One Martini backbone bead per residue (centre of mass of N, CA, C, O) as a GRO file, in nm:
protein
  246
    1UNK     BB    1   0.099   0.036   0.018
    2UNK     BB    2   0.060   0.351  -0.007
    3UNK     BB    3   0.189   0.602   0.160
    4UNK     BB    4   0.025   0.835   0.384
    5UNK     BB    5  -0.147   1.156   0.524
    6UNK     BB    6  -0.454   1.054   0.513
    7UNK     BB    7  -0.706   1.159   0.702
    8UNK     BB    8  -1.059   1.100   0.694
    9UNK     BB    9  -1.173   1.199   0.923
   10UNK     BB   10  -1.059   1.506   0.909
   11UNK     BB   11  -1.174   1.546   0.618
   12UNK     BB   12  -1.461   1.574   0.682
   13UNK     BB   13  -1.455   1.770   0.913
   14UNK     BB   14  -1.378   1.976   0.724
   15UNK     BB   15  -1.589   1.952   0.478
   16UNK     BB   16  -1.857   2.021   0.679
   17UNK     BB   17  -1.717   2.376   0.691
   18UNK     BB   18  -1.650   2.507   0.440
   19UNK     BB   19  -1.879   2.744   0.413
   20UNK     BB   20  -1.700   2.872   0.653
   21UNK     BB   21  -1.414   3.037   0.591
   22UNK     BB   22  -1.523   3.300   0.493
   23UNK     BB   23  -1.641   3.370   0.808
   24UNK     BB   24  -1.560   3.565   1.059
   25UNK     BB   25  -1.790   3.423   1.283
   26UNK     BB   26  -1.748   3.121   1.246
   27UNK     BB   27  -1.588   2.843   1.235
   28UNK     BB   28  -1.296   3.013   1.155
   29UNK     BB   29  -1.208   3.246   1.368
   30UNK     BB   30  -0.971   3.207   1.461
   31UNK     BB   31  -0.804   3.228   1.201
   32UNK     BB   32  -0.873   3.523   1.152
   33UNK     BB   33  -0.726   3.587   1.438
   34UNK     BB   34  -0.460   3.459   1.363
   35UNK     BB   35  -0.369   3.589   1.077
   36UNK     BB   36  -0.188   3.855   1.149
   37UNK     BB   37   0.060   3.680   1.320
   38UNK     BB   38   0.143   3.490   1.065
   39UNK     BB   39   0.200   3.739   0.852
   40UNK     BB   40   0.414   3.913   1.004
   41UNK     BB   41   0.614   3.626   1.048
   42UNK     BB   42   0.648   3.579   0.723
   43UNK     BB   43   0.740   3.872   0.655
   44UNK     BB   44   0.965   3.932   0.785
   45UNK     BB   45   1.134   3.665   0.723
   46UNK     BB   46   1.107   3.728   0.395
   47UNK     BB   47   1.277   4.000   0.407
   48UNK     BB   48   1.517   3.922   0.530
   49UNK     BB   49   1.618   3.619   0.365
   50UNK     BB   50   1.547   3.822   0.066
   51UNK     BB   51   1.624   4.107   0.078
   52UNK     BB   52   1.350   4.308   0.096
   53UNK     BB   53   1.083   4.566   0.030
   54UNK     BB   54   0.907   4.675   0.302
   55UNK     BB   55   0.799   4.950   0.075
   56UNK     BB   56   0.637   4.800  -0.090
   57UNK     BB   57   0.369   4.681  -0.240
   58UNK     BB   58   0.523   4.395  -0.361
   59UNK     BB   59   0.752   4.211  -0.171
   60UNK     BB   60   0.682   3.892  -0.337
   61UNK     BB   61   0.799   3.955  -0.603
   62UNK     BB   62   0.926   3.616  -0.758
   63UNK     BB   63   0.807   3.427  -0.551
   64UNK     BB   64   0.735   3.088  -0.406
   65UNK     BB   65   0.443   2.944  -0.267
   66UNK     BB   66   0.332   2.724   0.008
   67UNK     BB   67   0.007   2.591   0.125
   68UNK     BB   68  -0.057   2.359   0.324
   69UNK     BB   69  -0.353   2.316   0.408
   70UNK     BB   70  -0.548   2.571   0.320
   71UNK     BB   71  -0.854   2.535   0.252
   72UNK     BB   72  -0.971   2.894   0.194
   73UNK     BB   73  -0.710   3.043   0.187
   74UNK     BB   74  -0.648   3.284   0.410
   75UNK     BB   75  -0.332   3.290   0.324
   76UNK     BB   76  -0.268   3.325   0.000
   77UNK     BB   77  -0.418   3.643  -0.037
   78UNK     BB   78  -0.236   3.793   0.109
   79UNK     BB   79   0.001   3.708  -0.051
   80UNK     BB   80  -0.071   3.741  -0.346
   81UNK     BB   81  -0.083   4.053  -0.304
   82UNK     BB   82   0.222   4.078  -0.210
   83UNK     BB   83   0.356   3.904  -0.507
   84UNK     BB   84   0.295   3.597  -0.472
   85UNK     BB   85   0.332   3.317  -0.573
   86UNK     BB   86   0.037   3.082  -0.530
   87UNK     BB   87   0.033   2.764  -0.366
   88UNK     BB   88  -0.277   2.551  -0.299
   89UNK     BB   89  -0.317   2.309  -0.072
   90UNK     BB   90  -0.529   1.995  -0.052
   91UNK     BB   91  -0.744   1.680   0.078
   92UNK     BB   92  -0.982   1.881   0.034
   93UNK     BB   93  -1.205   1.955  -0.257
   94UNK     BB   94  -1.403   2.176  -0.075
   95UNK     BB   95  -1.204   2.393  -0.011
   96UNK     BB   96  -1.065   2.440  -0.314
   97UNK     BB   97  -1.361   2.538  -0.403
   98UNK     BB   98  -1.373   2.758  -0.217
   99UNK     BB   99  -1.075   2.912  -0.289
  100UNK     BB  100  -1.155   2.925  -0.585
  101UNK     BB  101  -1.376   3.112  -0.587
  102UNK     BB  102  -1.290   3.368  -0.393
  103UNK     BB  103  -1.035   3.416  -0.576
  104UNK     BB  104  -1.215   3.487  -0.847
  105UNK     BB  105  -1.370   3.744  -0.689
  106UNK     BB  106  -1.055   3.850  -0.567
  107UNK     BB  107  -0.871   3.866  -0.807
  108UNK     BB  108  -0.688   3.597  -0.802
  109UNK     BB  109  -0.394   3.398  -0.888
  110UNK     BB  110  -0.442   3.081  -0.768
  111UNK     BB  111  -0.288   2.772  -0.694
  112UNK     BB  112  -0.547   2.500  -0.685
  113UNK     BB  113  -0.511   2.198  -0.503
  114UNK     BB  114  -0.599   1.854  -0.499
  115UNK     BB  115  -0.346   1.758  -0.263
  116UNK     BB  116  -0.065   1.604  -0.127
  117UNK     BB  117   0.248   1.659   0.028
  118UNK     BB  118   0.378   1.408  -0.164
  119UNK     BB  119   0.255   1.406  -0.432
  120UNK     BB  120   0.428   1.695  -0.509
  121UNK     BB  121   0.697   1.612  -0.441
  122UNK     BB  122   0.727   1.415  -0.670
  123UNK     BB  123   0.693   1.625  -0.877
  124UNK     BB  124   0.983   1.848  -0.786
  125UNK     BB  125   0.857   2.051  -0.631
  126UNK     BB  126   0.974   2.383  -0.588
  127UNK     BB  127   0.956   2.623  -0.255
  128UNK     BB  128   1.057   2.904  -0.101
  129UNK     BB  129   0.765   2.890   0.057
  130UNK     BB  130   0.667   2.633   0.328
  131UNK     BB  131   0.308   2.602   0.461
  132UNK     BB  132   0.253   2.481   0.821
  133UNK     BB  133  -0.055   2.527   0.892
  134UNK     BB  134  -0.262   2.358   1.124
  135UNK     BB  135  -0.194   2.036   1.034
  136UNK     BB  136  -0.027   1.802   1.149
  137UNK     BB  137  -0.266   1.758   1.406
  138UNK     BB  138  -0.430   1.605   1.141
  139UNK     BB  139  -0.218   1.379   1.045
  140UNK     BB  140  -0.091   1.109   0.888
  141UNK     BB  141   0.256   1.028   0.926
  142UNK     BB  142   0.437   1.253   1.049
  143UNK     BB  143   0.720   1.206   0.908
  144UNK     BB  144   0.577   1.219   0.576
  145UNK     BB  145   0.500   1.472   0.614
  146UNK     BB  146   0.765   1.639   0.676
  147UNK     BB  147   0.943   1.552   0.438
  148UNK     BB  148   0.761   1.666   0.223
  149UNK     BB  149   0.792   1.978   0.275
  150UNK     BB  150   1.116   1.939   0.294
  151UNK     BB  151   1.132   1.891  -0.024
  152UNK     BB  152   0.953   2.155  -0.096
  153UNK     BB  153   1.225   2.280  -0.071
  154UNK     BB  154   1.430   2.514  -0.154
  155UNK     BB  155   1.730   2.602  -0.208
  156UNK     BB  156   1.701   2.901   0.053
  157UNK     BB  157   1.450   2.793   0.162
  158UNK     BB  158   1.151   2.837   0.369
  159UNK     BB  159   0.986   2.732   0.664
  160UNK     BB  160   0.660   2.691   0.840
  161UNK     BB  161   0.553   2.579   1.178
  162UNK     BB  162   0.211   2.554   1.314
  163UNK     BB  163   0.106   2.472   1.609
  164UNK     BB  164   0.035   2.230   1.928
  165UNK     BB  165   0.109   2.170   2.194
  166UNK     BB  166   0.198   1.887   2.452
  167UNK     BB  167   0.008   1.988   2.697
  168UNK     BB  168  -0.194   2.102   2.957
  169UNK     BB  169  -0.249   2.348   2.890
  170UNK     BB  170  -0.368   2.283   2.605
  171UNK     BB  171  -0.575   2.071   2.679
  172UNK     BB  172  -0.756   2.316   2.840
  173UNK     BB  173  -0.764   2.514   2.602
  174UNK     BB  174  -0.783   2.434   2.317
  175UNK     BB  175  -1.003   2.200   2.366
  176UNK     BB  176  -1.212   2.246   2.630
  177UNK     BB  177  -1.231   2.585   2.639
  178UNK     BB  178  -1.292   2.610   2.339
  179UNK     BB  179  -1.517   2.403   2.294
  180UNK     BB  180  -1.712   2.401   2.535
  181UNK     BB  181  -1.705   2.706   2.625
  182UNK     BB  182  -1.610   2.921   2.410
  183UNK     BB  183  -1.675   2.846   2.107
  184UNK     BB  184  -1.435   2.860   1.895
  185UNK     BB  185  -1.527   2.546   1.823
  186UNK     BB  186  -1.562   2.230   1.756
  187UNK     BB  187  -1.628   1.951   1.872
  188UNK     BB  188  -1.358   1.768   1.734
  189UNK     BB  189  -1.092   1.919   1.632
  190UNK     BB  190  -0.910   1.808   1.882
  191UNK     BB  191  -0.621   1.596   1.955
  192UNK     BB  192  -0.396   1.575   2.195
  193UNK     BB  193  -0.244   1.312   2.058
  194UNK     BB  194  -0.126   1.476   1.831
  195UNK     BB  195   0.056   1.678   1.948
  196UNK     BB  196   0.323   1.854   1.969
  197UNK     BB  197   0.636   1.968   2.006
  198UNK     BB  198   0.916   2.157   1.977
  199UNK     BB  199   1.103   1.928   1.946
  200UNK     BB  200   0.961   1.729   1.745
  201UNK     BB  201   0.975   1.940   1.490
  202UNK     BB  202   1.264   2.036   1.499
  203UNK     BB  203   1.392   1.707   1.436
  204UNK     BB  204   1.251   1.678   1.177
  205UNK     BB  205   1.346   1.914   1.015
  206UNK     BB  206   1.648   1.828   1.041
  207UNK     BB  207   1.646   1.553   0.951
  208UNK     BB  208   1.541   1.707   0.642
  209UNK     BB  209   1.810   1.935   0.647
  210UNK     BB  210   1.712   2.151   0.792
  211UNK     BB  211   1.729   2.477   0.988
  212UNK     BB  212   1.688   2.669   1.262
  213UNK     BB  213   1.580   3.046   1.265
  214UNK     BB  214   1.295   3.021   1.439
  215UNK     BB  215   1.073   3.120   1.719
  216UNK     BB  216   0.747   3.091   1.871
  217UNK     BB  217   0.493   3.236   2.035
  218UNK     BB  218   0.105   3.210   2.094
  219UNK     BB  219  -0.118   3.446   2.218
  220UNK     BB  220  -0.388   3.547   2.403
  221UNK     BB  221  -0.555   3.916   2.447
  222UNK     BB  222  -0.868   3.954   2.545
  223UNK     BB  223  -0.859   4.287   2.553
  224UNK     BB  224  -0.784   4.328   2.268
  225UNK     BB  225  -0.867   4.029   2.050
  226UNK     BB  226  -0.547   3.925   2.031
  227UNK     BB  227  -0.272   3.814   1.885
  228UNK     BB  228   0.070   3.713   2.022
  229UNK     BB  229   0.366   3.732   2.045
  230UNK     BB  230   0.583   3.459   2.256
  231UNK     BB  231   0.779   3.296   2.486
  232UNK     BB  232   0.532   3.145   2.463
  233UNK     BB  233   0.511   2.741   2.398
  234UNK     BB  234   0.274   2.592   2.554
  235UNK     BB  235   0.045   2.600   2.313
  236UNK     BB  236   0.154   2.786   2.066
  237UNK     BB  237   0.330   2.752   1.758
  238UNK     BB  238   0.664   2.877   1.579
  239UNK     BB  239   0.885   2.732   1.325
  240UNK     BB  240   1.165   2.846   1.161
  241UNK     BB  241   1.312   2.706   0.826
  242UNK     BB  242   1.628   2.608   0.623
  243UNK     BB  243   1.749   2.555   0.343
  244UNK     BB  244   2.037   2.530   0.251
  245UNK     BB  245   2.221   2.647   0.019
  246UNK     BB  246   2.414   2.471  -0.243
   0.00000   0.00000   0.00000
């Protein structure tokens, strides 16, 4: 049988949601407040490592850009704004039809594939910047996982992985006080068994050719109503690493 990181289970799930990627309200809810420190932290390391000039209207103009596990687009579109060319996979059909059709109404040109990255790294395919956001704690065969995204990186690109800790914090705020109380999930969206440390991943990425070059915590500021980089990485957190370059 071939090796696979496809969860049926996973997929009907996120496919169930669907209609709902885009309503800022809806059960995406967390992923638009989460939107803004993502893409901070792309924007950054992407013009320091490609030493880009971020007063540029287009400052990602020439990048190829690939985001894992794309969902509705949520990072595709505000990044292909930004001038990359930008692939967005999924291994949910009905997620890339919501993706095709939205960015379709909002003029942005982006290859949406129905595939999963062992299959496109198969195909040779390599991307500056491969984006692994709140996918991994999704799917099954975790190792070959982490090695399909990074072989999808060019020498001298860049990845970055963002799940969550397998804490006791994270198992009370991100699944229980999430779902059950805040309702800011579905009951059943996280699995506290499948989550890494930061430790875990960072083993994998290096095991895979990269280098390690940041890491951040995300916490939540109530007050405030968004999420912000943090030395805490004991709930959410952001790992970002390097391919040497040949």
């Amino acid at each position: 049988m071939t090796a696979t990181t496809i969860n049926d289970a996973e997929i009907a799930k996120f496919t169930a949601m669907a209609e709902e990627w885009w309503d800022p309200t809806g059960k995406f809810k967390p992923l638009h407040k989460f939107n803004p420190v993502r893409l901070s932290y792309i924007r950054e390391h992407l013009l320091a490592h490609f030493n880009l000039d971020g007063t540029a209207m287009r400052p990602f103009e020439g990048l190829t850009i690939l985001d894992v596990g794309c969902g509705g687009g949520l990072l595709c579109e505000p990044l292909a704004r930004l001038g990359a060319t930008v692939t967005g996979i999924d291994a949910a059909e009905r997620n890339i039809a919501i993706a095709r059709l939205h960015a379709e109404k909002s003029g942005l040109a982006i290859d949406y594939r129905a595939t999963t990255s062992e299959a496109l790294a198969a195909t040779g395919a390599r991307y500056d910047m491969v984006l692994n956001m709140e996918v991994v704690e999704h799917v099954d065969n975790v190792p070959l996982y982490m090695k399909s995204c990074a072989d999808l990186v060019k020498p001298g690109g860049l990845t970055l992985t963002a799940t969550l800790n397998r804490t006791l914090r994270a198992r009370a705020f991100a699944v229980f006080a999430a779902e059950r109380i805040l309702h800011w999930l579905p009951r059943g969206t996280h699995d506290w068994n499948r989550f890494l440390t930061p430790d875990e991943i960072k083993t994998l990425l290096t095991r895979n050719g990269l280098r390690i070059t940041g890491e951040t915590g995300v916490v939540f500021h109530p007050l405030a109503d968004e999420w912000r980089r943090s030395r805490d990485m004991g709930i959410n957190y952001m790992v970002m690493a390097e391919r040497p370059a040949a």
